[in-house]
Each structure stands twice: as structure tokens, then as C-alpha cells.
PDB file of C-alpha atoms in Angstrom:
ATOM      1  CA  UNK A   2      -7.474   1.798  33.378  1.00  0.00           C
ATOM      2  CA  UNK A   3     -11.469   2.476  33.313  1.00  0.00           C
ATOM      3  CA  UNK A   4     -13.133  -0.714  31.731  1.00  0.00           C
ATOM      4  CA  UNK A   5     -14.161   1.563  28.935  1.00  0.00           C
ATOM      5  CA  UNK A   6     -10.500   2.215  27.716  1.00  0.00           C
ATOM      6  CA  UNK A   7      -9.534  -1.726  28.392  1.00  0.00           C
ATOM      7  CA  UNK A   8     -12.936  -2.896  26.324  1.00  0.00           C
ATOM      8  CA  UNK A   9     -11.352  -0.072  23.395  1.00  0.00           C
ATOM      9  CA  UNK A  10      -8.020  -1.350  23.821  1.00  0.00           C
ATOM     10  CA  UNK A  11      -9.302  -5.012  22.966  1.00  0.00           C
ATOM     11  CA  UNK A  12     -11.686  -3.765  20.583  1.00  0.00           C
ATOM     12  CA  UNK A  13      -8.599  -2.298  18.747  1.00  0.00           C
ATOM     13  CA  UNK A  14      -6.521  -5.351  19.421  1.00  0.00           C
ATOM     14  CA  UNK A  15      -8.927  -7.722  17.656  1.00  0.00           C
ATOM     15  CA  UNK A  16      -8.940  -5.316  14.480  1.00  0.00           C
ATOM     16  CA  UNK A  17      -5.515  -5.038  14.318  1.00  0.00           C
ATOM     17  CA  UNK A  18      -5.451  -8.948  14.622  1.00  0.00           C
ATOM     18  CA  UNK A  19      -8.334  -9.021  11.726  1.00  0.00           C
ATOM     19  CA  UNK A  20      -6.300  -7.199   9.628  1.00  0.00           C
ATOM     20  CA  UNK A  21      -3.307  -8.934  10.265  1.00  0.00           C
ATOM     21  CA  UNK A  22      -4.739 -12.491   9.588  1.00  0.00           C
ATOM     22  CA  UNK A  23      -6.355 -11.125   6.165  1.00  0.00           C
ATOM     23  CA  UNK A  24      -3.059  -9.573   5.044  1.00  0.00           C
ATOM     24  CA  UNK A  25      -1.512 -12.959   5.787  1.00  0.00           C
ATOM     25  CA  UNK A  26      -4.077 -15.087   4.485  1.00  0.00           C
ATOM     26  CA  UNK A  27      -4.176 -13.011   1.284  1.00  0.00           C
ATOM     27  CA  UNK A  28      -0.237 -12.999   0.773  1.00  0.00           C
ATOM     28  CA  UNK A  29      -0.106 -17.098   1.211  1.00  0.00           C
ATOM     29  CA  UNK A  30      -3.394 -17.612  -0.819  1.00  0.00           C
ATOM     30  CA  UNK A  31      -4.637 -14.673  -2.715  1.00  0.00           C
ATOM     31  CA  UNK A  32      -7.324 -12.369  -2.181  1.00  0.00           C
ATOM     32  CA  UNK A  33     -10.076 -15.019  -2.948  1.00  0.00           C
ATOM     33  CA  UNK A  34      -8.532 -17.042  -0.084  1.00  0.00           C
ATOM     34  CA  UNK A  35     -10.083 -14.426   2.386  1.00  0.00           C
ATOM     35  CA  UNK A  36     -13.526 -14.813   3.482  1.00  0.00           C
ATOM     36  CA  UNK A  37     -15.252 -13.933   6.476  1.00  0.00           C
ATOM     37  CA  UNK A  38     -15.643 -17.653   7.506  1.00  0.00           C
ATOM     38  CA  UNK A  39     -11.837 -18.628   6.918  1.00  0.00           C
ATOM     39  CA  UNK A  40     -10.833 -15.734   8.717  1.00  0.00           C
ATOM     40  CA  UNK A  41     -13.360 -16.249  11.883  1.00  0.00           C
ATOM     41  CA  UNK A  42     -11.740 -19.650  11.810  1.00  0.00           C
ATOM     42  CA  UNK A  43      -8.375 -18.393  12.112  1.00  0.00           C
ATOM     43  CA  UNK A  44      -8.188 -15.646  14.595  1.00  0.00           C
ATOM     44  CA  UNK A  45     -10.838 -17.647  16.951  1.00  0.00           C
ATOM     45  CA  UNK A  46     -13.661 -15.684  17.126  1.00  0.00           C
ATOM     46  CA  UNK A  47     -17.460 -15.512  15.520  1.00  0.00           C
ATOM     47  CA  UNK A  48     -18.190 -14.325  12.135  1.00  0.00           C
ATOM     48  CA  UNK A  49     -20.846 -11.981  14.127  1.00  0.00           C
ATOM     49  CA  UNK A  50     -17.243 -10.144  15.853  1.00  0.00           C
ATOM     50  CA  UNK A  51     -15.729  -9.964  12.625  1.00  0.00           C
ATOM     51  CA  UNK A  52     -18.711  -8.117  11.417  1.00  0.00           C
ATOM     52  CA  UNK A  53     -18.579  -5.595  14.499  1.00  0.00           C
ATOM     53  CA  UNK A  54     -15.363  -4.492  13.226  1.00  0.00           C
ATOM     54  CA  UNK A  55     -16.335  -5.026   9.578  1.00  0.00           C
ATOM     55  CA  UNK A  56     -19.300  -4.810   7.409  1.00  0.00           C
ATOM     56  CA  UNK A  57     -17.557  -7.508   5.141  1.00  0.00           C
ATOM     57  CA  UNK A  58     -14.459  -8.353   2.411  1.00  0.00           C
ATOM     58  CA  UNK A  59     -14.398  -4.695   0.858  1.00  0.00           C
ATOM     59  CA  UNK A  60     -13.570  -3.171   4.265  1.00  0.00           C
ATOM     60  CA  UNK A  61     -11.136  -5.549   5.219  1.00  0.00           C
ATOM     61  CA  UNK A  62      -9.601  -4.830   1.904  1.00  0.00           C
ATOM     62  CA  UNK A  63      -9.535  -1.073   2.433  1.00  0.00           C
ATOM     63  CA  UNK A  64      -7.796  -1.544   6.403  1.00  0.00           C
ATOM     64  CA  UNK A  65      -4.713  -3.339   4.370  1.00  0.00           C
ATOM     65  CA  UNK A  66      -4.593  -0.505   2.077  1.00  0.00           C
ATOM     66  CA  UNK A  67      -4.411   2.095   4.569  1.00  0.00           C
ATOM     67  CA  UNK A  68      -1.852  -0.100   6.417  1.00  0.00           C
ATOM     68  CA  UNK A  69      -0.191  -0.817   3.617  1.00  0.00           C
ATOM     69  CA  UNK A  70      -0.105   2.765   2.048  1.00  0.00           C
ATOM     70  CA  UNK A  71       1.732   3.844   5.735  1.00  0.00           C
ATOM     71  CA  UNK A  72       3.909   1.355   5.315  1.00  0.00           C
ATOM     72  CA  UNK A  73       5.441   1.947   1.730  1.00  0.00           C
ATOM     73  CA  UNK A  74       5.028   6.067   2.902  1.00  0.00           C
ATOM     74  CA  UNK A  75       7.422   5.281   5.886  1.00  0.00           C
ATOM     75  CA  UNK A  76      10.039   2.584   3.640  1.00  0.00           C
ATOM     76  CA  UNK A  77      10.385   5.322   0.696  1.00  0.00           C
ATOM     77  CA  UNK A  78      10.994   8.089   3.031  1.00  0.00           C
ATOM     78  CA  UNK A  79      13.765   6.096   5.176  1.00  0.00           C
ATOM     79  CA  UNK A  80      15.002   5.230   1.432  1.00  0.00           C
ATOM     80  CA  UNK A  81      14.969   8.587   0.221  1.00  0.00           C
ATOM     81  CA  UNK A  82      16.262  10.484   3.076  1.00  0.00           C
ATOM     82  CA  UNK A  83      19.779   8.401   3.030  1.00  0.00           C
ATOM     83  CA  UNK A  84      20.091   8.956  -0.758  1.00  0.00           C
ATOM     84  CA  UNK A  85      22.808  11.596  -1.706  1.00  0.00           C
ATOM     85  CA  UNK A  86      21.340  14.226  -3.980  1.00  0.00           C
ATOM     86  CA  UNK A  87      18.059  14.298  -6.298  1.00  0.00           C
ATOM     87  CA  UNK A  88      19.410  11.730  -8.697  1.00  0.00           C
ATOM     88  CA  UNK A  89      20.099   9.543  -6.525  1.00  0.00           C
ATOM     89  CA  UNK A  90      16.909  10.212  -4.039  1.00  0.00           C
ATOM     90  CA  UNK A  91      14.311   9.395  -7.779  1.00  0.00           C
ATOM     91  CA  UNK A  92      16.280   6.402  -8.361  1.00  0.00           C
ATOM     92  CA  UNK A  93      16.298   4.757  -5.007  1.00  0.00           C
ATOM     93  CA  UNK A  94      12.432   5.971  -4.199  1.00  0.00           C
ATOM     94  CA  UNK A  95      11.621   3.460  -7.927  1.00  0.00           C
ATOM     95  CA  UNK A  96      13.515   0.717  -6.536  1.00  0.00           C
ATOM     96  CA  UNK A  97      12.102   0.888  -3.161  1.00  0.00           C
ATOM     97  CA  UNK A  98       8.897   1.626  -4.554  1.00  0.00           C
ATOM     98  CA  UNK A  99       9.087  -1.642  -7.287  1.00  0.00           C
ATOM     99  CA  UNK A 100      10.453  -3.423  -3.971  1.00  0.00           C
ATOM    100  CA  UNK A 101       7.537  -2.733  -1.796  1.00  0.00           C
ATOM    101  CA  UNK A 102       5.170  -3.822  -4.254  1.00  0.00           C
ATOM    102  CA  UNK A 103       7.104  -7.081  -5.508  1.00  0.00           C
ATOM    103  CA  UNK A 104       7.200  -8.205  -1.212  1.00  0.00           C
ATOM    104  CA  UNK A 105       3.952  -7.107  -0.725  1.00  0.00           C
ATOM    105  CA  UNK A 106       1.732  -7.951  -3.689  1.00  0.00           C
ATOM    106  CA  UNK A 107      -1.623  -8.775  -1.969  1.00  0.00           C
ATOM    107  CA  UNK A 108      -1.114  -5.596   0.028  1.00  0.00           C
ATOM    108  CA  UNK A 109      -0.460  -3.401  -3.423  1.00  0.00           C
ATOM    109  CA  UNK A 110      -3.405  -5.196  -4.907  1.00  0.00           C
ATOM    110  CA  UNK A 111      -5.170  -4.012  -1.948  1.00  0.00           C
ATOM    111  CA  UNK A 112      -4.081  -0.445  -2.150  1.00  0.00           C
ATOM    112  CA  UNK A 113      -4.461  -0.280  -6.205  1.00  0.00           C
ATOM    113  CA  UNK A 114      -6.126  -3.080  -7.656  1.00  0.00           C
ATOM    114  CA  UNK A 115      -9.310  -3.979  -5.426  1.00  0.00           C
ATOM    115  CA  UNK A 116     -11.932  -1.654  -4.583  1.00  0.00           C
ATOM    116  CA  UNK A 117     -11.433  -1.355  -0.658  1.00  0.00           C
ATOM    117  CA  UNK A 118     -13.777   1.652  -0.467  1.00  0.00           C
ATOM    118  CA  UNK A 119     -11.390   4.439  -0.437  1.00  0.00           C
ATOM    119  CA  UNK A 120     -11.567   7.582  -2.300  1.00  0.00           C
ATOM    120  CA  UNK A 121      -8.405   8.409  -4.164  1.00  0.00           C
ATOM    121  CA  UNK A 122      -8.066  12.005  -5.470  1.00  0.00           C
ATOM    122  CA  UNK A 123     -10.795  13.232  -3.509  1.00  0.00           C
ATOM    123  CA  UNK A 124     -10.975  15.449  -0.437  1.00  0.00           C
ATOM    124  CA  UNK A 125     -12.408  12.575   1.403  1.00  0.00           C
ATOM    125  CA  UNK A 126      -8.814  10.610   1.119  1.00  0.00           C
ATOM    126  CA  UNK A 127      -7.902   8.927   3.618  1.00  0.00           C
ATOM    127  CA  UNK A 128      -4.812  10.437   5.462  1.00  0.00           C
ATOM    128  CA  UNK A 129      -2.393   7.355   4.965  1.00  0.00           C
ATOM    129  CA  UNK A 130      -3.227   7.099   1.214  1.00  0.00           C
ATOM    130  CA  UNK A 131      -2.529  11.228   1.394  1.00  0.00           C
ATOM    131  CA  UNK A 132       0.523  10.540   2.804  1.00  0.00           C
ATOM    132  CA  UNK A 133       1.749   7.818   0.267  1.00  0.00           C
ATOM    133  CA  UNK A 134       1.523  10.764  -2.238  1.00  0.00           C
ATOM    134  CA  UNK A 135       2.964  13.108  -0.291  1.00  0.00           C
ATOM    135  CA  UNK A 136       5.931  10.457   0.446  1.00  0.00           C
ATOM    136  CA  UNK A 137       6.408  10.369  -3.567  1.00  0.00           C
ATOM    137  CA  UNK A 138       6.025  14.483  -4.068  1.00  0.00           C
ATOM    138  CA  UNK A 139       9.183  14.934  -1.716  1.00  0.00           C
ATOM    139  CA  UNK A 140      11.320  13.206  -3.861  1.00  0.00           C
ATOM    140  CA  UNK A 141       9.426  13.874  -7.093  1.00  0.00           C
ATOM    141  CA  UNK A 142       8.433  17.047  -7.258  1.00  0.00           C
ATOM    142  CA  UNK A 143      11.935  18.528  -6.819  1.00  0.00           C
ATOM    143  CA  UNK A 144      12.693  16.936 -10.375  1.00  0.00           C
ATOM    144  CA  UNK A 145       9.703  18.097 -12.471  1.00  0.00           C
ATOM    145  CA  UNK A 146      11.354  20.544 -13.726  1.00  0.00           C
ATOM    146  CA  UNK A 147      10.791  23.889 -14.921  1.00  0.00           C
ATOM    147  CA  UNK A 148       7.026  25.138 -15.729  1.00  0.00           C
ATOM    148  CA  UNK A 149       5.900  21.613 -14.334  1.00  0.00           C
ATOM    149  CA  UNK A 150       3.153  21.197 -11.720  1.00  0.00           C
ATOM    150  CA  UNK A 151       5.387  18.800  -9.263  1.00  0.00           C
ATOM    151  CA  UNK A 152       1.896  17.199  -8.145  1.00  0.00           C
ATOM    152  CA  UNK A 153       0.923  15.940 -12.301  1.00  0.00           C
ATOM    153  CA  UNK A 154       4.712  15.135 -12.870  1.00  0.00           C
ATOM    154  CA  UNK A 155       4.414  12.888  -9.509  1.00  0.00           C
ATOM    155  CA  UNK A 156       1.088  11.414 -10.804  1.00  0.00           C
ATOM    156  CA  UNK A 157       2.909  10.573 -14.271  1.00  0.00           C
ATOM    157  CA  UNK A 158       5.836   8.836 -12.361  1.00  0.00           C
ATOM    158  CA  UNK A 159       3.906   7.040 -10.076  1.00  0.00           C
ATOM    159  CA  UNK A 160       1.696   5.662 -13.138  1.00  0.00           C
ATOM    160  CA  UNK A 161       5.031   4.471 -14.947  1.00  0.00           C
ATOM    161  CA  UNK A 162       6.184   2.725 -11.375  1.00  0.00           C
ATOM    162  CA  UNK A 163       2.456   1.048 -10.923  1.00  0.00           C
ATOM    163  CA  UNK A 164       2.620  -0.165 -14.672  1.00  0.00           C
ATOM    164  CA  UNK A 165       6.289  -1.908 -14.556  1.00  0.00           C
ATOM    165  CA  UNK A 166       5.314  -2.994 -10.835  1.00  0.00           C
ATOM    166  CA  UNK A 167       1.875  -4.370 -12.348  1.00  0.00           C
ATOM    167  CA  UNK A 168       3.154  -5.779 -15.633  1.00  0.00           C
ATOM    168  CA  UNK A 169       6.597  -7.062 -13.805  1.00  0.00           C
ATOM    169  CA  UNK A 170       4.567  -9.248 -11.626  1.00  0.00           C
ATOM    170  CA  UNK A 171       2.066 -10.369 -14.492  1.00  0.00           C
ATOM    171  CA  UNK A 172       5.046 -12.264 -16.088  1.00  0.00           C
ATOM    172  CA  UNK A 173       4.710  -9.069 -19.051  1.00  0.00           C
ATOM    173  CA  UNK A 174       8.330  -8.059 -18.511  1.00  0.00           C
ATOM    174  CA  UNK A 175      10.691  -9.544 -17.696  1.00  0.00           C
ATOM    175  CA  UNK A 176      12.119  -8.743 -14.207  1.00  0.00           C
ATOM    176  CA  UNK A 177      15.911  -9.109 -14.392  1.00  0.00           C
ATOM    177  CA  UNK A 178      15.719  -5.768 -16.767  1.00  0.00           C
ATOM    178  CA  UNK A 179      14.259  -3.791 -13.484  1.00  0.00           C
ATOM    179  CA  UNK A 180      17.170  -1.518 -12.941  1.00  0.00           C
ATOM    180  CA  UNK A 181      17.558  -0.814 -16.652  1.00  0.00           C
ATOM    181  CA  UNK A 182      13.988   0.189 -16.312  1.00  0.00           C
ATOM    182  CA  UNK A 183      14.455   2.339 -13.146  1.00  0.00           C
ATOM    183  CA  UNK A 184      17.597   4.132 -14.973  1.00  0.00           C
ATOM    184  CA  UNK A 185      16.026   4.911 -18.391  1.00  0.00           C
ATOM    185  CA  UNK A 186      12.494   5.956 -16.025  1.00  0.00           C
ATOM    186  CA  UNK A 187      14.500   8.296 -13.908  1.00  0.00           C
ATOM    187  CA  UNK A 188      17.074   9.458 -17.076  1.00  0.00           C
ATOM    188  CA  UNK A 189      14.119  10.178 -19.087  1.00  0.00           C
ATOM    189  CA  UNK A 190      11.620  11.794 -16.957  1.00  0.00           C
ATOM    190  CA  UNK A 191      13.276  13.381 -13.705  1.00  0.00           C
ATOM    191  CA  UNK A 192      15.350  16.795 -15.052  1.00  0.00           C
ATOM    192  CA  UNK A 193      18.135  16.235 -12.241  1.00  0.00           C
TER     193      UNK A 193
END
């Protein structure tokens, strides 16, 4: 290994570990927790190498997006692609998709809430937030039914998933009616 590719290798290493310790940090304490000083303290290294990796906050934001949106991408396809029929594939892609951000709420805040710097909707997506949609168009767009762009009937469901996820968590509904949620959402909406 040239020193070139071992100085890359621990270049990447130390982001990875950046991005780790913020995702943490932000899951224990909250978004506010995570400033360049606390995490410079915590991984062991100047605020100076933090800032060679990342011009501040917003950018460390945006990494645990893009982690995050691979992440949910990869859990609702290995959901999905056990589920027997469309019915049952819509169904299971809400829960896991409620489940995902209920476990992970700093990292959905980070993909949907804060501004990380990422264009959504935009040509200049980033390819893991791309692929988030895509992961929901597999399952969705199959139940849009007829004379119904599959793309605008996946952006309507995914709006209705973000707003119980969002006003589950806020203490707005009540979470032990979830599934009764899911069923009426997927009854109502998916033509399976």
C-alpha cells in the first residue's frame, strides 16, 4: 500500500469516525448536543481536523443524512422483498418505514428536518437520498393505480408516513394506534 492510499484510508477512517460520534452524540443528546468542540473532544483529535473533513455543523448534518437515507433504503428493501404480494409489500414498507424513523430520530431529523445542505428534488440529489426514493417507488408505485404517475402517488405516501412519523414522535398521536394507522393508510390509498 503506497502512503498515498494509507493517508486516504485514514483520512476516510476519521470521517467515518466523525460521523459516527455526531450520530451518537445527537441520538443520546439531541442535535444541539453536537458541536464542533464536543465532538473534537470525543473522537481525540483538533477542532482544526474536524474542519478538514468539515466546514462545520450543517455538513456533519448532511453526512448522517446520506448515511442515514442508505440505511432506511437498504432496511425497507430487505422488508419489502420478504413480503408476499403488493398488499402486504405497502404495509410492511409503512411499518418499517415508521420503525426506522421511531429508532433513529436524530438521524430522520437529519435527513428531513435540519438543513444538512442537500438538494432534494433536484438533479443535484445526492445518490443515497435518490435511492431512498427509489427504495419507496418499488413498492409504491406498483399500487398507484390506474392513470396515476407512480412517482406523485409515492411522494403523497411518503408525506402521510413523514407526518404520522413526525407527529407520532411529537406526542400529537398517540402511538399505540400505529398499525390502525398503517392499515387505514395502505386501505385507503394503495389500489392493491
Amino acid at each position: 500500500m503506497s502512503v498515498q492510499e494509507r493517508k486516504e484510508r485514514e483520512r476516510a477512517e476519521r470521517e467515518r469516525l466523525i460521523v459516527a460520534t455526531a450520530r451518537e452524540l445527537a441520538e443520546q443528546q439531541g442535535w444541539d448536543a453536537v458541536t464542533t468542540r464536543r465532538l473534537a473532544e470525543r473522537i481525540e483529535y483538533s477542532q482544526p481536523v474536524l474542519y478538514s473533513h468539515f466546514r462545520g455543523k450543517r455538513e456533519i448534518i448532511g453526512a448522517v443524512a446520506l448515511e442515514g437515507a442508505a440505511e432506511m433504503a437498504a432496511g425497507l428493501r430487505a422488508a419489502t422483498s420478504a413480503a408476499d404480494g403488493p398488499r402486504a409489500r405497502v404495509a410492511t414498507l409503512a411499518r418499517t418505514y415508521l420503525d426506522f424513523a421511531a429508532r433513529h430520530p436524530a438521524v430522520y431529523d437529519a435527513m428531513f428536518q435540519l438543513d444538512g445542505g442537500l438538494a432534494f428534488a433536484d438533479e443535484d440529489t445526492p445518490e443515497p437520498l435518490k435511492d431512498a426514493f427509489a427504495a419507496l417507488l418499488e413498492s409504491l408505485g406498483e399500487v398507484a393505480g390506474d392513470g396515476v404517475h407512480p412517482g406523485l402517488f409515492t411522494e403523497v405516501f411518503w408525506a402521510s408516513l413523514h407526518g404520522l412519523a413526525t407527529l407520532t414522535r411529537a406526542g400529537r398521536l398517540p402511538p399505540e394506534d400505529t398499525e390502525s394507522r398503517v392499515e387505514l393508510l395502505v386501505d385507503r390509498l394503495a389500489v392493491v
